[in-house]
XYZ file of C-alpha atoms in Angstrom:
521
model
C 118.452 58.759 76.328
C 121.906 59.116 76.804
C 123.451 60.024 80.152
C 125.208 63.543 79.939
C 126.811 63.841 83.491
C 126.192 62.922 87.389
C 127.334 64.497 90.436
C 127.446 61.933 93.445
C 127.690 62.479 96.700
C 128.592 59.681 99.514
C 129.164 58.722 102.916
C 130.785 55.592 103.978
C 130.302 54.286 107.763
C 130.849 50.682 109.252
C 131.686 48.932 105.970
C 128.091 50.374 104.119
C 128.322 53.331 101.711
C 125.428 55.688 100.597
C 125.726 57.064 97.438
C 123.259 60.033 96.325
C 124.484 60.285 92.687
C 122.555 63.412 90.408
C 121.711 62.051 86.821
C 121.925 64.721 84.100
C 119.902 64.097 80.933
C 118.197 65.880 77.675
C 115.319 67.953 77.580
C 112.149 66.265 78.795
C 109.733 67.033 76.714
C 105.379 66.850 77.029
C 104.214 63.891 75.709
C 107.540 61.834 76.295
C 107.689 58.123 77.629
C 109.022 59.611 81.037
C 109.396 55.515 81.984
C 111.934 54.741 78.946
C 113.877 58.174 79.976
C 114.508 57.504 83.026
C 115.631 53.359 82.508
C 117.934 54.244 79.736
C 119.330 57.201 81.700
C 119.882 54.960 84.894
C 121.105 51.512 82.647
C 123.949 50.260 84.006
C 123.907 52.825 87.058
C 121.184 51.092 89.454
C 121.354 48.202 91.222
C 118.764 46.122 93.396
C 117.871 47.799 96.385
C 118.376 51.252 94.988
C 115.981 54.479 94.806
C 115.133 55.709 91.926
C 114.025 59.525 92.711
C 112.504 62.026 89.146
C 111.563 65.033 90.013
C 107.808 65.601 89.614
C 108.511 68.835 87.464
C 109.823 66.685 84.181
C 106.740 63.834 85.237
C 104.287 66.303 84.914
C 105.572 67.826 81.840
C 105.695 64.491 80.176
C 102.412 64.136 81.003
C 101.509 67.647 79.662
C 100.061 68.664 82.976
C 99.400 72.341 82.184
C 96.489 74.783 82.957
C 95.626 77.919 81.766
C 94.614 81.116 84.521
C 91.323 81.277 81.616
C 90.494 77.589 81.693
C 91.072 77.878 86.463
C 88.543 80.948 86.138
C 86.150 79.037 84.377
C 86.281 76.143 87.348
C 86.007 78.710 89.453
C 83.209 80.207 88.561
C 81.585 76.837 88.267
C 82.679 75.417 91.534
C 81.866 78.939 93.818
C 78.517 79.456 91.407
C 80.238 83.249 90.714
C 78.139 85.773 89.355
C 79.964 88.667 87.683
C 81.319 91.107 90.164
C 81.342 88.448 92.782
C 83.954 89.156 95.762
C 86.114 86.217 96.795
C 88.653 86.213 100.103
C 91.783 84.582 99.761
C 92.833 83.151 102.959
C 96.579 82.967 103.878
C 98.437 81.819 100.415
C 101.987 81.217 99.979
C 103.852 84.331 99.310
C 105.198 83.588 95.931
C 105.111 84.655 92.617
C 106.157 81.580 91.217
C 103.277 79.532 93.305
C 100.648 81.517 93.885
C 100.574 84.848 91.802
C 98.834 82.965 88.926
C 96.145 81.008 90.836
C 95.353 84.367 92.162
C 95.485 85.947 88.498
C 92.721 83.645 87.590
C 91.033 84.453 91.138
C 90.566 87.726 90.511
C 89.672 86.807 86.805
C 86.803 84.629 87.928
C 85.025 87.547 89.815
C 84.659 89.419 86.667
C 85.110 92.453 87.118
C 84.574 91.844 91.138
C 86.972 92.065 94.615
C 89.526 89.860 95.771
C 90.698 90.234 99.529
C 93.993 88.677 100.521
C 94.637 87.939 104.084
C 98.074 87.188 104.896
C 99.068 85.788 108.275
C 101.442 87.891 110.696
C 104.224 88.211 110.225
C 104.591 85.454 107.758
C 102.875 82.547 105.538
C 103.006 78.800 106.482
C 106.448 77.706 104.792
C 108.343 81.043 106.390
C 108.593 83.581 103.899
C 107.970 86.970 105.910
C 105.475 89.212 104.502
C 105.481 92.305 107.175
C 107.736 93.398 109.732
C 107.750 91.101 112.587
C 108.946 93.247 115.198
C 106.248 96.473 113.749
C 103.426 94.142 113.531
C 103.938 93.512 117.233
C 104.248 97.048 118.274
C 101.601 97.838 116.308
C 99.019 95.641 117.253
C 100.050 96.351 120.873
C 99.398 99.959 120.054
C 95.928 99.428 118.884
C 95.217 97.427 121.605
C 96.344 100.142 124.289
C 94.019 102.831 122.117
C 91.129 100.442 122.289
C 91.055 100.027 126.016
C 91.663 103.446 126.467
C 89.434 104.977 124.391
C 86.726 102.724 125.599
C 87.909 103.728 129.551
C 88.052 107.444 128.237
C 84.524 108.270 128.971
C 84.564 107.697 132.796
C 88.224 108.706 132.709
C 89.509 112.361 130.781
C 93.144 112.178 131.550
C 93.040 108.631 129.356
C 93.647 111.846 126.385
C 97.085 112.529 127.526
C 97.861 108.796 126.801
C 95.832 108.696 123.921
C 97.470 111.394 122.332
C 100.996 109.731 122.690
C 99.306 106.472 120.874
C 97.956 108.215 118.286
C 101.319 109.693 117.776
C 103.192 106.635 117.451
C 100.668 104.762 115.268
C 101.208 107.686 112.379
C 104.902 107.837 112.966
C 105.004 103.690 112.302
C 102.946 104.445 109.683
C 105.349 106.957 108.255
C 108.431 104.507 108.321
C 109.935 105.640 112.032
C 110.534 102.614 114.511
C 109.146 103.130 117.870
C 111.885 102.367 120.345
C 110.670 103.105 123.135
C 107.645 105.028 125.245
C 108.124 105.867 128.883
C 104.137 106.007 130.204
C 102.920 103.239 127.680
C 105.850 100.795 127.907
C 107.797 101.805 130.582
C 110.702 102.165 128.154
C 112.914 105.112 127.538
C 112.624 108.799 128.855
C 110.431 110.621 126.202
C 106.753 110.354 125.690
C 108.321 108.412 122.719
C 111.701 107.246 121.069
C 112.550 106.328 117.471
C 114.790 105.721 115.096
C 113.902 107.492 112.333
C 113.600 106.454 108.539
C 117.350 107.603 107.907
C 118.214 105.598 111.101
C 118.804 108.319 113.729
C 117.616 108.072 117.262
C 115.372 110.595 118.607
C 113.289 111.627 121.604
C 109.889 112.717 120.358
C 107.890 115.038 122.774
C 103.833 115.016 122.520
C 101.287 117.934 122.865
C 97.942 119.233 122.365
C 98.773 123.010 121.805
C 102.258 124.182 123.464
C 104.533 122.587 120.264
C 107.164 125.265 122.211
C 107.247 123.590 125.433
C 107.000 119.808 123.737
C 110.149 121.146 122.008
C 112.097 122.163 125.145
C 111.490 119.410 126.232
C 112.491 116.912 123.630
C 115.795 118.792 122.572
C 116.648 118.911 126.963
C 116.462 114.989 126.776
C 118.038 114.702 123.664
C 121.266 115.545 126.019
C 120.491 112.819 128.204
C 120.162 110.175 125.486
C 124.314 109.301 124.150
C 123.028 108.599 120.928
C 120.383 111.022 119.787
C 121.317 112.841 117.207
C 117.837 114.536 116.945
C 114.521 116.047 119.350
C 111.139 115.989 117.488
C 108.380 117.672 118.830
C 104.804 116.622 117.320
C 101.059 118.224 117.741
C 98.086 115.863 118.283
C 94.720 118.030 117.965
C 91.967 115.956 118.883
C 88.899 118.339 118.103
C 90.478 118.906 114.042
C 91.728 115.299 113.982
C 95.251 116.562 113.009
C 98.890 115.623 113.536
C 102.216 118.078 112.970
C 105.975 117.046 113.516
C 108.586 119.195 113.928
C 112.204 119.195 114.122
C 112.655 120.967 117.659
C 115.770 122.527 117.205
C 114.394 124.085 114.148
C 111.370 124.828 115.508
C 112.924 126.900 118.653
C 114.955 128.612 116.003
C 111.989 129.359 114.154
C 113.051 128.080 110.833
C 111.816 125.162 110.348
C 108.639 124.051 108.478
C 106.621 120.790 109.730
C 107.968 117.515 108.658
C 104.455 116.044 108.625
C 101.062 117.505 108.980
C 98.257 115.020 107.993
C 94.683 114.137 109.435
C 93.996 110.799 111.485
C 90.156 111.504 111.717
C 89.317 108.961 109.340
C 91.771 106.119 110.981
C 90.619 105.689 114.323
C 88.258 103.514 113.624
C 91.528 101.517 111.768
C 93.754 102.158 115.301
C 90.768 100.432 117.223
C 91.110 97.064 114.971
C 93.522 95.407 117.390
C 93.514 91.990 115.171
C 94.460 93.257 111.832
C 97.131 95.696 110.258
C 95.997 97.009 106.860
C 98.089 97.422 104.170
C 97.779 101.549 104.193
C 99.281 101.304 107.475
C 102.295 99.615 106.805
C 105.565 101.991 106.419
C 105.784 103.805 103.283
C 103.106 101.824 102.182
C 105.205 98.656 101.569
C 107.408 96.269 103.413
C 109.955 94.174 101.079
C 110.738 90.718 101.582
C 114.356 90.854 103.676
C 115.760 88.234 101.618
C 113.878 87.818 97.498
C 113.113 91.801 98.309
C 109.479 91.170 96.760
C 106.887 93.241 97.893
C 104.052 90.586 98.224
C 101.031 93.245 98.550
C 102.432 95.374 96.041
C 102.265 91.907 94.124
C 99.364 90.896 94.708
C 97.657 93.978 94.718
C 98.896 94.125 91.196
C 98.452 90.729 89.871
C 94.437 91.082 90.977
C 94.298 94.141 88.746
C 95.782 91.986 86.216
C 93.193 89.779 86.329
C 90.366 92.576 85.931
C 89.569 92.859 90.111
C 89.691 95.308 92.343
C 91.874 94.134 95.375
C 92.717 94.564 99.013
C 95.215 92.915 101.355
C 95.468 92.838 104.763
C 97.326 91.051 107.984
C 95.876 89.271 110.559
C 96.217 86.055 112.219
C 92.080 85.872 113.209
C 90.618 84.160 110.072
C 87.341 85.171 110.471
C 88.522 88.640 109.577
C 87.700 88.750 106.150
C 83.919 88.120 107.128
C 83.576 92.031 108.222
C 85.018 93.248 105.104
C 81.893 93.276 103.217
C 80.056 90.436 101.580
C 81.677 88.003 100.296
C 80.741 85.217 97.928
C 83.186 82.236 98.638
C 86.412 81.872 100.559
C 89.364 80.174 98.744
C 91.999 78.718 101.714
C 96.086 79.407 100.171
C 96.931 77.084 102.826
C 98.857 73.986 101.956
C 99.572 71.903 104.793
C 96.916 73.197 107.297
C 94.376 73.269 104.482
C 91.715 70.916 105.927
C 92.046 72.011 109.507
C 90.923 75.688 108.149
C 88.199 74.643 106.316
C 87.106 72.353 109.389
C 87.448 75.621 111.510
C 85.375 77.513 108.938
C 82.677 74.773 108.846
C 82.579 74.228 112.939
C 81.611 77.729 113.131
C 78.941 77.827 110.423
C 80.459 78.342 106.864
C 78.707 81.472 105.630
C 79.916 80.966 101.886
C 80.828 78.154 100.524
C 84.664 77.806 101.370
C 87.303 75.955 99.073
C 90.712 74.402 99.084
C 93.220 74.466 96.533
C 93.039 70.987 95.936
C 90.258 71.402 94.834
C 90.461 74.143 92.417
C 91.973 72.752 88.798
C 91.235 69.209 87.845
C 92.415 66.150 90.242
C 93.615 64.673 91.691
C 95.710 68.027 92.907
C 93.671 70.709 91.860
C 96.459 73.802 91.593
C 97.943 72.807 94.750
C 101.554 72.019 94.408
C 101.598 74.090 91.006
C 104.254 76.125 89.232
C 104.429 79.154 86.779
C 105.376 77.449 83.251
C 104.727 81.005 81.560
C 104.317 83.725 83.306
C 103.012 86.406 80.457
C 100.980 83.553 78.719
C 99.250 83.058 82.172
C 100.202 78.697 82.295
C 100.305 76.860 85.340
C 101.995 73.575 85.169
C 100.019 71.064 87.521
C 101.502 68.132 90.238
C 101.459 64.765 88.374
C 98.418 62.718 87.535
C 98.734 58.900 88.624
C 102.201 59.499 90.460
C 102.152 56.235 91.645
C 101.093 54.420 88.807
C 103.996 56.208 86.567
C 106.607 55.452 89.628
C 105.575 51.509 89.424
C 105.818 52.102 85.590
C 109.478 53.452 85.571
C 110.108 51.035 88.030
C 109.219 47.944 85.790
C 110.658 49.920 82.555
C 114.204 49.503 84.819
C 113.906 46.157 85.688
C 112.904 45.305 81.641
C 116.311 47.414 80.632
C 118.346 46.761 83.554
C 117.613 43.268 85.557
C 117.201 44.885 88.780
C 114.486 45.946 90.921
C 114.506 49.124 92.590
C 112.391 51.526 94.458
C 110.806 54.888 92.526
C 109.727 57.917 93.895
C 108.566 60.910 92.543
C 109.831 63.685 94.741
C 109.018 67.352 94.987
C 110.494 69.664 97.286
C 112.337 68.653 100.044
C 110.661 68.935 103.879
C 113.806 70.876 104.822
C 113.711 74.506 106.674
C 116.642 76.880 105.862
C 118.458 78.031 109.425
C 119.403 81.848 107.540
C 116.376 82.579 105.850
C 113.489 80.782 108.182
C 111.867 79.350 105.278
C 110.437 75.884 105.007
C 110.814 74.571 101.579
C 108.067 72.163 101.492
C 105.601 74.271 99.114
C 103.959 71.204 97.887
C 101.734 68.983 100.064
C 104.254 66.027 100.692
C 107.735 65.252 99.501
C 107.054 62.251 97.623
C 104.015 62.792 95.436
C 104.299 59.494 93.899
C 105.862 55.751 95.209
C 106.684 52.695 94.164
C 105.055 49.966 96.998
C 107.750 49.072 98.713
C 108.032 52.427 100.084
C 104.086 53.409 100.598
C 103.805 50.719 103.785
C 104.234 54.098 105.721
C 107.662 52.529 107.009
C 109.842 54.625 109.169
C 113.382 54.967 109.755
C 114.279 54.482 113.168
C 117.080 53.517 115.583
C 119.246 54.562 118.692
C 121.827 57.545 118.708
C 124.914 56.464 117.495
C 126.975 59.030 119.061
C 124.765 58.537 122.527
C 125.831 54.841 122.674
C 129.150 55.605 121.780
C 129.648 58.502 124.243
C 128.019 56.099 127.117
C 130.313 53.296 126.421
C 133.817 55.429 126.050
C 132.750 56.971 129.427
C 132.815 53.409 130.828
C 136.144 52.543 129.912
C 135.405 50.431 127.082
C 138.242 50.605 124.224
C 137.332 51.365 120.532
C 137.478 47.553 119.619
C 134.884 46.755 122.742
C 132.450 49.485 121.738
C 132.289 48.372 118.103
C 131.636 44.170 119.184
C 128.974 46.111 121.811
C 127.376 48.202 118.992
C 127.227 44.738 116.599
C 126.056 42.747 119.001
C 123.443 44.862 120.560
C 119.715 44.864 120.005
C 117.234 47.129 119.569
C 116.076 48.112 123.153
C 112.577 50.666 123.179
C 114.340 52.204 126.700
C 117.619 53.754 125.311
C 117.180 56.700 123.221
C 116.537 56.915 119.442
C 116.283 58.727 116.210
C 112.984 60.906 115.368
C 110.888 58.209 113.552
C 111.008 59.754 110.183
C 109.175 57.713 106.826
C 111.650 56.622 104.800
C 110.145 57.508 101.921
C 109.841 61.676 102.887
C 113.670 61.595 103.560
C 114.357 59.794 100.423
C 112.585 62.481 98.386
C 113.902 65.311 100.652
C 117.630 64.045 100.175
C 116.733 63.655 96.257
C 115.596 67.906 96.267
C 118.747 68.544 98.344
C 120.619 67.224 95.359
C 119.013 68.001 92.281
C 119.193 71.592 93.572
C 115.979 73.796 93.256
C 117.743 76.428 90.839
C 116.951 72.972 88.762
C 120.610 71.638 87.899
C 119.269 69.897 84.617
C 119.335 66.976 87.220
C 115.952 65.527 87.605
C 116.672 62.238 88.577
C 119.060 61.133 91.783
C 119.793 57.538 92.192
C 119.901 56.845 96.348
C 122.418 53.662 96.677
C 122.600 51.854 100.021
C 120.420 53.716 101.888
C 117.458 51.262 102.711
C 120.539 48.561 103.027
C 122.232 50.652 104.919
């Protein structure tokens, strides 16, 4: 195949140049000699001592590495021993439609007709994507925490109610999409019982009460003077023997035309407020929180894609594991972790397994299970799968290049890059290592080391050395295990990281990068 187009990118230092050049070819198609693509795309372009990097994406489609959400229910089934209407946790997944929203499809399928929990860590999953509120997930847990102690303490101690009643208020008030700011007895912060912004964004003093809404009104339109930027006094009702809340607009209240903004029960949640550990997903604002940057609701999501699949489902947040044991009985635990995958499930057995509890590995067929895997068609419920034999295909292309080319090179099948993004917090590496595949030469576990450049250099300009002494320093140096180096990084992670970088995840039509001086270099 034909080379269309590449896009290179270099950097040349000390006489050695690194070349990262993006190869674009024709479709890749499943069943296709993936080893003869990739030599005839490369021919003439490598040379000895280069990396050869595909992209596991057009390996595993050559290899026609796809799975169907019927055909992972039917594993499932057989590897968790499911009877129908079996119940199945689903501990801390990736938030992602595109990784995840089909395994749990088939999930929820293999229950027939049964329950899927979802337990998502706070405040977000293991490669960064957010999936609550980090700042309301702390206040809130702090919240039920406080109510816990004091309604425990309340017994021995009466007056505990006129705290109570103030926690009770702010827990509904999160719950109906107002941001506590501040609460003068609980948190020592502001001058009202409480302070919060409220849904449309205005600040406001909020004053609390049993009975006298009149006085709690007063009150909270008086220290709306004293606060520069309220633009608002709420006054709200806590009834303890009815188990009912009312807010009020106080100035509207006072003038006696205004209706309550809110009147609801909390009877039925305080058993909810004393769960210190875990938020549930009717508590969260509005009943939703949307991903700040793909603005995805992942419960809404999930919620959804279970029903999909024929399940009733339930989410909830919490960073204690054992969590979803106290949610009913459960048949089997499936772990949504990627990298910390095996330390869960060791934590799950040290402390007595009560179900049988499975990784993702090892749902699917092997040698990755679903781990790793993509959405290939989304309304046809297809998964495509990591590559089978990555190795063996990677010393395959690389022979295939050395029979069209006459040059031996390094091959690694890369998937994505082990790179966190500084604006949006998320860690890219969704699969379980950057290079799924290697030729070899690079699976020795070799690392890249070395000193700091820029440290030597600073050290030796501060000495008075000129540029043409710090250069004959620099060559004639050697390695010394006392001055300060580079974090030891395998040279076989970066390659494939660098190789993601540039074929671009919006997929460029770029699945191979040829890496040129850089194990020279």
């Amino acid at each position: 195949m034909s080379t269309e187009s590449r896009r290179t990118s270099e950097v040349a230092a000390h006489g050695v140049t690194v070349q990262a050049l993006a190869v674009k070819v024709g479709l890749i198609l499943p069943n296709d000699d993936i080893a003869a693509i990739t030599a005839e795309a490369t021919r003439g372009l490598v040379q000895d001592g280069d990396i050869l990097c595909v992209t596991e994406a057009v390996v595993a489609r050559s290899q026609n590495r796809y799975l169907t959400c019927d055909e992972l229910a039917e594993d499932i089934i057989r590897k968790f021993d499911l009877s129908p209407g079996a119940t199945l946790a689903v501990l801390y997944p990736i938030a992602s439609r595109n990784r995840f929203a089909l395994v749990l499809r088939a999930i929820a399928q293999a229950t027939r007709g049964g329950r899927v929990i979802v337990a998502f860590p706070i405040p977000a999953d293991e490669v960064g994507n957010q999936v609550i509120d980090a700042e309301f997930a702390r206040v809130r847990l702090s919240l039920k925490g406080v109510y816990r102690h004091f309604a425990d303490a309340r017994g021995s101690t009466p007056h505990l109610n006129l705290l109570i009643r103030e926690v009770i208020a702010a827990l509904l008030l999160q719950s109906m999409g107002y941001t506590i700011v501040g609460m003068r007895k609980i948190f020592g912060t502001g001058i009202a019982d409480i302070t919060v912004r409220t849904p449309d964004g205005v600040l406001a003093p909020v004053e609390v009460t049993f009975t006298d809404l009149t006085k709690a009104a007063k009150q909270a339109v008086g220290l709306m003077g004293d606060i520069p930027e309220a633009r608002r006094a709420l006054a709200a009702g806590v009834d303890f023997g009815r188990g009912t809340f009312v807010l009020y607009d106080a100035v509207e209240f006072l003038a006696g035309t205004g209706e309550p903004l809110v009147r609801t029960s909390f009877g039925q949640l305080l058993d909810v407020f004393r769960d210190d550990s875990v938020i549930y997903a009717d508590e969260l604002p509005g009943g939703f929180f949307r991903h700040p940057i793909t603005g995805v609701d992942y419960r809404s999501l999930y919620l959804e894609t279970i029903a999909a699949g024929g399940a009733q489902g339930d989410v909830i947040f919490t960073n204690n594991p054992f969590k979803v044991y106290e949610l009913g009985y459960l048949d089997g635990v499936v772990i949504g972790e990627v990298h910390t995958r095996q330390m869960r499930r060791e934590m799950f057995q040290a402390f007595g397994a009560q179900v049988p509890v499975r990784t993702l590995d090892e749902l699917g067929p092997p040698p990755w299970g679903v781990i790793g895997s993509n959405v290939s068609d989304y309304e046809g419920c297809l998964l495509k799968l990591l590559p089978e034999n990555a190795d063996a295909t990677a010393e395959a292309i690389r022979a295939r290049v050395r029979e069209t080319s006459g040059v031996d090179v390094e091959v690694v099948i890369f998937g994505d890059g082990a790179y966190k993004d500084p604006d949006t917090g998320i860690y890219e590496l969704a699969d379980p290592y950057p290079a799924i595949g290697a030729t070899s030469g690079l699976k020795n576990g070799r690392l890249r080391t070395g000193k700091k450049l820029k440290l030597a250099v600073d050290t030796l300009s501060r000495k008075g050395h000129t540029r043409e002494e710090i250069e004959e320093i620099l060559r004639a140096s050697e390695a010394d295990e006392r001055e300060v180096g580079t974090t030891p990084r395998r040279i076989v992670a970066i390659a494939a990281t660098i190789a993601d970088l540039i074929a671009g995840s919006a997929d460029q039509a770029t699945p191979i990068v040829v890496l040129k001086g850089f194990l020279g270099g």
